[in-house]
GROMACS .gro file of C-alpha atoms in nm:
model
  211
    1ASP     CA    1   5.041   7.938 -11.188
    2ILE     CA    2   5.269   8.240 -11.135
    3ASP     CA    3   5.327   8.291 -10.761
    4ALA     CA    4   5.427   8.658 -10.744
    5SER     CA    5   5.481   8.646 -10.369
    6ALA     CA    6   5.752   8.377 -10.407
    7SER     CA    7   5.989   8.523 -10.669
    8PHE     CA    8   5.744   8.453 -10.953
    9THR     CA    9   5.771   8.077 -10.906
   10LEU     CA   10   5.590   7.862 -11.162
   11ASP     CA   11   5.458   7.607 -10.907
   12ASP     CA   12   5.288   7.380 -11.157
   13TYR     CA   13   5.611   7.308 -11.342
   14GLU     CA   14   5.834   7.231 -11.049
   15ASP     CA   15   5.877   6.863 -10.949
   16LYS     CA   16   5.749   6.751 -11.293
   17GLN     CA   17   5.963   6.540 -11.529
   18LEU     CA   18   6.061   6.595 -11.893
   19THR     CA   19   6.241   6.352 -12.124
   20MET     CA   20   6.500   6.549 -12.328
   21LEU     CA   21   6.809   6.453 -12.520
   22GLY     CA   22   6.739   6.087 -12.443
   23ARG     CA   23   6.726   6.135 -12.063
   24THR     CA   24   6.465   6.203 -11.804
   25PHE     CA   25   6.505   6.524 -11.605
   26ASP     CA   26   6.326   6.670 -11.302
   27ILE     CA   27   6.222   7.037 -11.323
   28VAL     CA   28   6.373   7.156 -10.994
   29LYS     CA   29   6.326   7.527 -11.047
   30ALA     CA   30   6.087   7.727 -11.270
   31ARG     CA   31   6.067   8.105 -11.272
   32SER     CA   32   5.910   8.382 -11.476
   33GLY     CA   33   6.039   8.740 -11.490
   34GLY     CA   34   6.138   9.025 -11.710
   35ALA     CA   35   5.961   9.359 -11.760
   36ASN     CA   36   5.647   9.186 -11.886
   37ASN     CA   37   5.678   8.863 -11.688
   38ASP     CA   38   5.731   8.679 -12.019
   39LYS     CA   39   6.085   8.562 -11.942
   40VAL     CA   40   6.093   8.195 -11.835
   41THR     CA   41   6.381   8.002 -11.681
   42LEU     CA   42   6.365   7.627 -11.628
   43THR     CA   43   6.632   7.440 -11.430
   44LEU     CA   44   6.634   7.065 -11.487
   45MET     CA   45   6.840   6.791 -11.310
   46SER     CA   46   6.915   6.428 -11.359
   47GLY     CA   47   7.172   6.202 -11.192
   48ALA     CA   48   7.305   5.856 -11.118
   49ALA     CA   49   7.166   5.871 -10.766
   50LYS     CA   50   6.856   6.065 -10.655
   51ASP     CA   51   6.745   6.060 -10.290
   52SER     CA   52   6.620   6.265  -9.995
   53ILE     CA   53   6.807   6.284  -9.661
   54LEU     CA   54   6.728   6.429  -9.319
   55GLU     CA   55   6.945   6.684  -9.146
   56GLY     CA   56   7.212   6.501  -8.944
   57GLU     CA   57   7.162   6.178  -9.141
   58SER     CA   58   7.431   5.994  -9.339
   59LYS     CA   59   7.379   5.756  -9.631
   60ALA     CA   60   7.609   5.557  -9.863
   61TYR     CA   61   7.585   5.561 -10.245
   62THR     CA   62   7.775   5.410 -10.538
   63VAL     CA   63   7.826   5.629 -10.848
   64ALA     CA   64   8.038   5.507 -11.141
   65GLY     CA   65   8.183   5.232 -10.923
   66LYS     CA   66   8.294   5.464 -10.644
   67GLU     CA   67   8.155   5.470 -10.295
   68TYR     CA   68   8.024   5.791 -10.140
   69GLU     CA   69   7.923   5.872  -9.784
   70LEU     CA   70   7.691   6.170  -9.789
   71SER     CA   71   7.555   6.365  -9.489
   72LEU     CA   72   7.317   6.656  -9.474
   73VAL     CA   73   7.485   6.904  -9.240
   74PHE     CA   74   7.252   7.203  -9.243
   75THR     CA   75   6.925   7.345  -9.383
   76ASN     CA   76   6.743   7.671  -9.333
   77THR     CA   77   6.421   7.866  -9.403
   78ASN     CA   78   6.574   8.011  -9.721
   79ASP     CA   79   6.563   7.670  -9.896
   80GLN     CA   80   6.941   7.632  -9.861
   81ALA     CA   81   7.142   7.323  -9.756
   82LYS     CA   82   7.502   7.221  -9.689
   83PHE     CA   83   7.633   6.866  -9.739
   84THR     CA   84   7.945   6.665  -9.653
   85VAL     CA   85   8.050   6.406  -9.912
   86ASN     CA   86   8.339   6.173  -9.825
   87GLY     CA   87   8.462   6.431  -9.573
   88GLU     CA   88   8.433   6.723  -9.818
   89THR     CA   89   8.194   6.997  -9.711
   90THR     CA   90   8.009   7.189  -9.974
   91PRO     CA   91   7.931   7.563  -9.961
   92LEU     CA   92   7.574   7.659  -9.868
   93MET     CA   93   7.367   7.567 -10.174
   94ASP     CA   94   7.037   7.709 -10.303
   95GLU     CA   95   6.772   7.493 -10.468
   96GLY     CA   96   6.881   7.428 -10.827
   97ASP     CA   97   7.251   7.476 -10.744
   98THR     CA   98   7.521   7.223 -10.829
   99GLU     CA   99   7.860   7.176 -10.670
  100THR     CA  100   8.153   6.991 -10.832
  101LEU     CA  101   8.339   6.777 -10.583
  102SER     CA  102   8.720   6.735 -10.584
  103ASP     CA  103   8.694   6.413 -10.792
  104GLY     CA  104   8.478   6.580 -11.057
  105THR     CA  105   8.147   6.426 -10.941
  106VAL     CA  106   7.865   6.677 -10.939
  107LEU     CA  107   7.618   6.715 -10.649
  108GLY     CA  108   7.290   6.892 -10.721
  109LEU     CA  109   7.036   7.024 -10.469
  110SER     CA  110   6.680   6.990 -10.605
  111GLU     CA  111   6.460   7.072 -10.304
  112VAL     CA  112   6.470   7.167  -9.939
  113LEU     CA  113   6.191   7.095  -9.687
  114TYR     CA  114   6.228   7.302  -9.369
  115GLN     CA  115   5.946   7.295  -9.119
  116ASP     CA  116   6.015   7.588  -8.889
  117TYR     CA  117   5.871   7.454  -8.562
  118ALA     CA  118   5.970   7.217  -8.287
  119GLY     CA  119   5.990   6.865  -8.423
  120GLY     CA  120   5.956   6.985  -8.782
  121ILE     CA  121   6.122   6.800  -9.074
  122HIS     CA  122   6.454   6.935  -9.204
  123GLN     CA  123   6.522   6.750  -9.526
  124ALA     CA  124   6.693   6.794  -9.862
  125GLU     CA  125   6.640   6.615 -10.200
  126PHE     CA  126   6.950   6.584 -10.415
  127PHE     CA  127   7.118   6.425 -10.719
  128LEU     CA  128   7.465   6.273 -10.694
  129GLY     CA  129   7.654   6.237 -11.023
  130ALA     CA  130   7.422   6.516 -11.140
  131ASP     CA  131   7.369   6.687 -11.470
  132LYS     CA  132   7.192   7.022 -11.474
  133LEU     CA  133   7.028   7.187 -11.774
  134GLU     CA  134   6.919   7.554 -11.780
  135LEU     CA  135   6.668   7.658 -12.042
  136GLU     CA  136   6.588   8.030 -12.064
  137ASP     CA  137   6.400   8.257 -12.306
  138ASP     CA  138   6.357   8.626 -12.254
  139SER     CA  139   6.012   8.628 -12.417
  140ILE     CA  140   5.798   8.318 -12.457
  141ASN     CA  141   5.546   8.499 -12.677
  142LYS     CA  142   5.803   8.597 -12.943
  143THR     CA  143   5.971   8.368 -13.188
  144GLY     CA  144   6.344   8.326 -13.191
  145SER     CA  145   6.608   8.234 -12.934
  146THR     CA  146   6.764   8.476 -12.679
  147ASP     CA  147   6.977   8.229 -12.487
  148GLU     CA  148   7.189   7.918 -12.533
  149LEU     CA  149   7.158   7.598 -12.336
  150LYS     CA  150   7.358   7.575 -12.015
  151VAL     CA  151   7.483   7.234 -11.892
  152ASN     CA  152   7.630   7.233 -11.535
  153ASP     CA  153   7.654   7.613 -11.554
  154GLU     CA  154   7.862   7.606 -11.877
  155THR     CA  155   7.708   7.749 -12.195
  156VAL     CA  156   7.697   7.513 -12.490
  157ASP     CA  157   7.789   7.713 -12.795
  158GLY     CA  158   7.549   7.669 -13.087
  159ALA     CA  159   7.266   7.522 -12.868
  160ALA     CA  160   6.994   7.784 -12.904
  161VAL     CA  161   6.697   7.758 -12.666
  162GLU     CA  162   6.346   7.874 -12.758
  163LEU     CA  163   6.047   7.850 -12.523
  164GLN     CA  164   5.711   7.922 -12.680
  165GLY     CA  165   5.390   7.988 -12.487
  166SER     CA  166   5.137   8.248 -12.380
  167PHE     CA  167   4.977   8.407 -12.084
  168LEU     CA  168   4.637   8.283 -11.976
  169ASP     CA  169   4.616   8.546 -11.705
  170ALA     CA  170   4.918   8.777 -11.679
  171ALA     CA  171   5.053   8.907 -11.350
  172THR     CA  172   5.024   9.286 -11.371
  173SER     CA  173   5.237   9.383 -11.068
  174THR     CA  174   5.484   9.242 -10.824
  175SER     CA  175   5.198   9.143 -10.592
  176ASP     CA  176   4.961   8.994 -10.852
  177ASP     CA  177   4.958   8.627 -10.943
  178GLY     CA  178   4.892   8.510 -11.300
  179GLU     CA  179   4.900   8.203 -11.523
  180LEU     CA  180   5.112   8.114 -11.825
  181GLU     CA  181   5.128   7.815 -12.057
  182LEU     CA  182   5.431   7.662 -12.228
  183ASP     CA  183   5.358   7.490 -12.558
  184VAL     CA  184   5.706   7.415 -12.701
  185ILE     CA  185   6.055   7.363 -12.561
  186PHE     CA  186   6.296   7.382 -12.857
  187VAL     CA  187   6.669   7.334 -12.859
  188ASN     CA  188   6.834   7.391 -13.197
  189MET     CA  189   7.186   7.254 -13.190
  190THR     CA  190   7.419   7.370 -13.470
  191ALA     CA  191   7.765   7.224 -13.513
  192GLN     CA  192   8.039   7.486 -13.473
  193GLU     CA  193   8.262   7.298 -13.723
  194ASP     CA  194   8.251   7.004 -13.965
  195TYR     CA  195   8.250   6.651 -13.831
  196PHE     CA  196   8.290   6.318 -14.002
  197ILE     CA  197   8.040   6.056 -13.901
  198ALA     CA  198   8.090   5.709 -14.064
  199ALA     CA  199   7.804   5.499 -14.193
  200GLY     CA  200   7.608   5.341 -13.909
  201GLU     CA  201   7.760   5.574 -13.643
  202THR     CA  202   7.588   5.849 -13.444
  203LEU     CA  203   7.702   6.188 -13.318
  204SER     CA  204   7.672   6.074 -12.958
  205GLU     CA  205   7.933   5.799 -13.019
  206GLN     CA  206   8.203   6.054 -13.111
  207PRO     CA  207   8.431   6.117 -12.811
  208GLU     CA  208   8.511   6.479 -12.922
  209LEU     CA  209   8.137   6.555 -12.906
  210LYS     CA  210   8.080   6.456 -12.542
  211GLU     CA  211   7.968   6.808 -12.455
   0.00000   0.00000   0.00000
């Protein structure tokens, strides 16, 4: 479902999980756009620790052997949140944003629940030790790639993304809803130079190929 009144959100894709590149990711943000609404952007997150926390609450986590004390400082009606991690306060984050802490650990905001009435719940869902993937294609009903894979907001050279699908009922204006279907998510990764892989080894075992 395309929700035109909410920035062309693809409601049915958000909060679902995909297994890609050997890991399970949550789809934390899904949007359509472009002149014909055939541009699709999917933001996926995974992490060592996934949890939800109430505004004003503090919790302890262990990531890669290090202890973290995390607090949710602030949320608002714009689906934004601000955290404090081991005394370090993040900027105001939107859903789908990541913030790299001073020690290199990545914090990702996946969802904000803000009930705007007395006694309402103010809560954020997050990943600590996060990895974020962004998959984007300017036209899902045309073959070929228009964008490369982004990992934690850095473009991976040679990792071409292609999303293939079709409209079941296209939104015809900024106020009309519609429906679209994704059939294929394709990432074609092409080495930018030659690599030697010994018998019995894999690409993922090579330290220079961590990215």
